[in-house]
Amino acid sequence: MRGFGELEAAVMDRLWARAAPTTVREIWTDLSARDLAYNTVLTVVDNLHRKGWLRRERAGRAYRYEPLSSRGEYGARLMRDAMAESGDPASALAGFVRELSPEEAAELLRVLGNRP
């Protein structure tokens, strides 16, 4: 899996920030500083839906969209894919852990301690 493109990431960022089902018009309004055409945002949202990143529900004549994964889950998928693509997942994981800050290492230990 590769990461989102720039506009896909901007759309997902808005959806994660809103934390509620959102119309394309609302996303387009949020992204107004980028001077994007409405149809451009509609296409990106539709692509994210087809790729399985968004669920949608009918809201009158439009749809409301919401992410199927949290921002954290997305990051975890990217990390797992990067480890798998490295050719040596154990070494990649060890390198990642060596670069953690003390606070991040403490959180990792806490999570591992709670694992069944």
PDB file of C-alpha atoms in Angstrom:
ATOM      1  CA  MET A   1       0.000   0.000   0.000  1.00  0.00           C
ATOM      2  CA  ARG A   2       1.321   3.410  -0.803  1.00  0.00           C
ATOM      3  CA  GLY A   3       0.412   6.517   1.113  1.00  0.00           C
ATOM      4  CA  PHE A   4      -2.209   9.005   0.066  1.00  0.00           C
ATOM      5  CA  GLY A   5      -1.438  11.598  -2.562  1.00  0.00           C
ATOM      6  CA  GLU A   6      -1.352  15.247  -1.473  1.00  0.00           C
ATOM      7  CA  LEU A   7      -5.023  15.979  -2.170  1.00  0.00           C
ATOM      8  CA  GLU A   8      -6.190  12.599  -0.837  1.00  0.00           C
ATOM      9  CA  ALA A   9      -4.292  13.330   2.378  1.00  0.00           C
ATOM     10  CA  ALA A  10      -5.900  16.789   2.639  1.00  0.00           C
ATOM     11  CA  VAL A  11      -9.380  15.287   2.204  1.00  0.00           C
ATOM     12  CA  MET A  12      -8.713  12.546   4.760  1.00  0.00           C
ATOM     13  CA  ASP A  13      -7.296  15.121   7.174  1.00  0.00           C
ATOM     14  CA  ARG A  14     -10.533  17.116   6.969  1.00  0.00           C
ATOM     15  CA  LEU A  15     -12.657  13.994   7.471  1.00  0.00           C
ATOM     16  CA  TRP A  16     -10.607  12.842  10.456  1.00  0.00           C
ATOM     17  CA  ALA A  17     -10.779  16.354  11.956  1.00  0.00           C
ATOM     18  CA  ARG A  18     -14.554  16.574  11.522  1.00  0.00           C
ATOM     19  CA  ALA A  19     -15.134  13.120  13.068  1.00  0.00           C
ATOM     20  CA  ALA A  20     -18.647  13.006  11.618  1.00  0.00           C
ATOM     21  CA  PRO A  21     -20.197  12.071   8.269  1.00  0.00           C
ATOM     22  CA  THR A  22     -19.415  14.926   5.872  1.00  0.00           C
ATOM     23  CA  THR A  23     -20.624  15.984   2.424  1.00  0.00           C
ATOM     24  CA  VAL A  24     -18.323  16.763  -0.477  1.00  0.00           C
ATOM     25  CA  ARG A  25     -19.529  20.383  -0.343  1.00  0.00           C
ATOM     26  CA  GLU A  26     -18.413  20.644   3.302  1.00  0.00           C
ATOM     27  CA  ILE A  27     -15.000  19.177   2.453  1.00  0.00           C
ATOM     28  CA  TRP A  28     -14.714  21.523  -0.544  1.00  0.00           C
ATOM     29  CA  THR A  29     -15.554  24.492   1.712  1.00  0.00           C
ATOM     30  CA  ASP A  30     -12.925  23.374   4.239  1.00  0.00           C
ATOM     31  CA  LEU A  31     -10.349  23.234   1.441  1.00  0.00           C
ATOM     32  CA  SER A  32     -11.355  26.605  -0.080  1.00  0.00           C
ATOM     33  CA  ALA A  33      -7.896  28.104   0.569  1.00  0.00           C
ATOM     34  CA  ARG A  34      -6.530  25.663  -2.023  1.00  0.00           C
ATOM     35  CA  ASP A  35      -8.746  27.139  -4.767  1.00  0.00           C
ATOM     36  CA  LEU A  36      -9.933  23.711  -5.971  1.00  0.00           C
ATOM     37  CA  ALA A  37     -12.864  23.025  -8.256  1.00  0.00           C
ATOM     38  CA  TYR A  38     -15.793  21.270  -6.587  1.00  0.00           C
ATOM     39  CA  ASN A  39     -15.561  18.461  -9.175  1.00  0.00           C
ATOM     40  CA  THR A  40     -11.903  17.881  -8.266  1.00  0.00           C
ATOM     41  CA  VAL A  41     -12.820  17.311  -4.618  1.00  0.00           C
ATOM     42  CA  LEU A  42     -15.782  15.143  -5.668  1.00  0.00           C
ATOM     43  CA  THR A  43     -13.471  12.966  -7.786  1.00  0.00           C
ATOM     44  CA  VAL A  44     -10.937  12.560  -4.970  1.00  0.00           C
ATOM     45  CA  VAL A  45     -13.653  11.633  -2.459  1.00  0.00           C
ATOM     46  CA  ASP A  46     -15.177   9.157  -4.920  1.00  0.00           C
ATOM     47  CA  ASN A  47     -11.748   7.606  -5.545  1.00  0.00           C
ATOM     48  CA  LEU A  48     -11.152   7.232  -1.787  1.00  0.00           C
ATOM     49  CA  HIS A  49     -14.565   5.567  -1.494  1.00  0.00           C
ATOM     50  CA  ARG A  50     -13.803   3.140  -4.331  1.00  0.00           C
ATOM     51  CA  LYS A  51     -10.399   2.333  -2.772  1.00  0.00           C
ATOM     52  CA  GLY A  52     -12.172   1.333   0.451  1.00  0.00           C
ATOM     53  CA  TRP A  53     -11.041   4.237   2.648  1.00  0.00           C
ATOM     54  CA  LEU A  54     -14.484   5.849   3.031  1.00  0.00           C
ATOM     55  CA  ARG A  55     -18.028   4.692   3.665  1.00  0.00           C
ATOM     56  CA  ARG A  56     -20.918   6.755   2.409  1.00  0.00           C
ATOM     57  CA  GLU A  57     -24.569   7.154   3.253  1.00  0.00           C
ATOM     58  CA  ARG A  58     -27.301   8.934   1.365  1.00  0.00           C
ATOM     59  CA  ALA A  59     -28.189  12.414   2.634  1.00  0.00           C
ATOM     60  CA  GLY A  60     -30.953  13.715   0.397  1.00  0.00           C
ATOM     61  CA  ARG A  61     -29.506  14.148  -3.081  1.00  0.00           C
ATOM     62  CA  ALA A  62     -25.910  13.952  -1.846  1.00  0.00           C
ATOM     63  CA  TYR A  63     -23.819  11.532   0.169  1.00  0.00           C
ATOM     64  CA  ARG A  64     -22.119  11.916   3.523  1.00  0.00           C
ATOM     65  CA  TYR A  65     -18.694  10.304   3.802  1.00  0.00           C
ATOM     66  CA  GLU A  66     -16.693   9.086   6.781  1.00  0.00           C
ATOM     67  CA  PRO A  67     -13.359   7.268   7.112  1.00  0.00           C
ATOM     68  CA  LEU A  68     -13.353   3.511   7.637  1.00  0.00           C
ATOM     69  CA  SER A  69     -10.030   3.742   9.513  1.00  0.00           C
ATOM     70  CA  SER A  70      -8.657   6.180  12.058  1.00  0.00           C
ATOM     71  CA  ARG A  71      -5.580   8.285  11.398  1.00  0.00           C
ATOM     72  CA  GLY A  72      -3.645   5.977  13.746  1.00  0.00           C
ATOM     73  CA  GLU A  73      -4.792   2.848  11.925  1.00  0.00           C
ATOM     74  CA  TYR A  74      -3.710   4.401   8.623  1.00  0.00           C
ATOM     75  CA  GLY A  75      -0.264   5.145  10.054  1.00  0.00           C
ATOM     76  CA  ALA A  76       0.019   1.595  11.378  1.00  0.00           C
ATOM     77  CA  ARG A  77      -0.811   0.177   7.934  1.00  0.00           C
ATOM     78  CA  LEU A  78       1.872   2.345   6.353  1.00  0.00           C
ATOM     79  CA  MET A  79       4.421   1.190   8.918  1.00  0.00           C
ATOM     80  CA  ARG A  80       3.527  -2.482   8.441  1.00  0.00           C
ATOM     81  CA  ASP A  81       3.765  -2.139   4.659  1.00  0.00           C
ATOM     82  CA  ALA A  82       7.110  -0.353   4.911  1.00  0.00           C
ATOM     83  CA  MET A  83       8.459  -3.148   7.097  1.00  0.00           C
ATOM     84  CA  ALA A  84       7.199  -5.800   4.680  1.00  0.00           C
ATOM     85  CA  GLU A  85       8.691  -4.006   1.674  1.00  0.00           C
ATOM     86  CA  SER A  86      12.072  -3.594   3.372  1.00  0.00           C
ATOM     87  CA  GLY A  87      13.042  -7.181   2.646  1.00  0.00           C
ATOM     88  CA  ASP A  88      13.994  -7.652   6.311  1.00  0.00           C
ATOM     89  CA  PRO A  89      11.000  -6.758   8.493  1.00  0.00           C
ATOM     90  CA  ALA A  90      12.729  -7.636  11.773  1.00  0.00           C
ATOM     91  CA  SER A  91      15.671  -5.371  10.991  1.00  0.00           C
ATOM     92  CA  ALA A  92      13.360  -2.570   9.862  1.00  0.00           C
ATOM     93  CA  LEU A  93      11.376  -2.869  13.090  1.00  0.00           C
ATOM     94  CA  ALA A  94      14.556  -2.853  15.191  1.00  0.00           C
ATOM     95  CA  GLY A  95      15.762   0.262  13.377  1.00  0.00           C
ATOM     96  CA  PHE A  96      12.430   1.954  13.944  1.00  0.00           C
ATOM     97  CA  VAL A  97      12.486   1.149  17.667  1.00  0.00           C
ATOM     98  CA  ARG A  98      16.048   2.489  18.020  1.00  0.00           C
ATOM     99  CA  GLU A  99      14.854   5.856  16.697  1.00  0.00           C
ATOM    100  CA  LEU A 100      11.956   6.226  19.155  1.00  0.00           C
ATOM    101  CA  SER A 101      12.044   9.064  21.641  1.00  0.00           C
ATOM    102  CA  PRO A 102      11.985   8.071  25.327  1.00  0.00           C
ATOM    103  CA  GLU A 103       8.292   9.022  25.478  1.00  0.00           C
ATOM    104  CA  GLU A 104       7.477   6.938  22.393  1.00  0.00           C
ATOM    105  CA  ALA A 105       9.461   3.970  23.790  1.00  0.00           C
ATOM    106  CA  ALA A 106       7.552   4.203  27.075  1.00  0.00           C
ATOM    107  CA  GLU A 107       4.240   4.186  25.180  1.00  0.00           C
ATOM    108  CA  LEU A 108       5.375   1.183  23.136  1.00  0.00           C
ATOM    109  CA  LEU A 109       6.256  -0.702  26.320  1.00  0.00           C
ATOM    110  CA  ARG A 110       2.887   0.227  27.841  1.00  0.00           C
ATOM    111  CA  VAL A 111       1.022  -1.064  24.775  1.00  0.00           C
ATOM    112  CA  LEU A 112       3.069  -4.263  24.651  1.00  0.00           C
ATOM    113  CA  GLY A 113       2.409  -4.814  28.364  1.00  0.00           C
ATOM    114  CA  ASN A 114      -1.348  -4.675  27.729  1.00  0.00           C
ATOM    115  CA  ARG A 115      -1.204  -7.111  24.844  1.00  0.00           C
ATOM    116  CA  PRO A 116      -2.929 -10.462  25.518  1.00  0.00           C
TER     117      PRO A 116
END
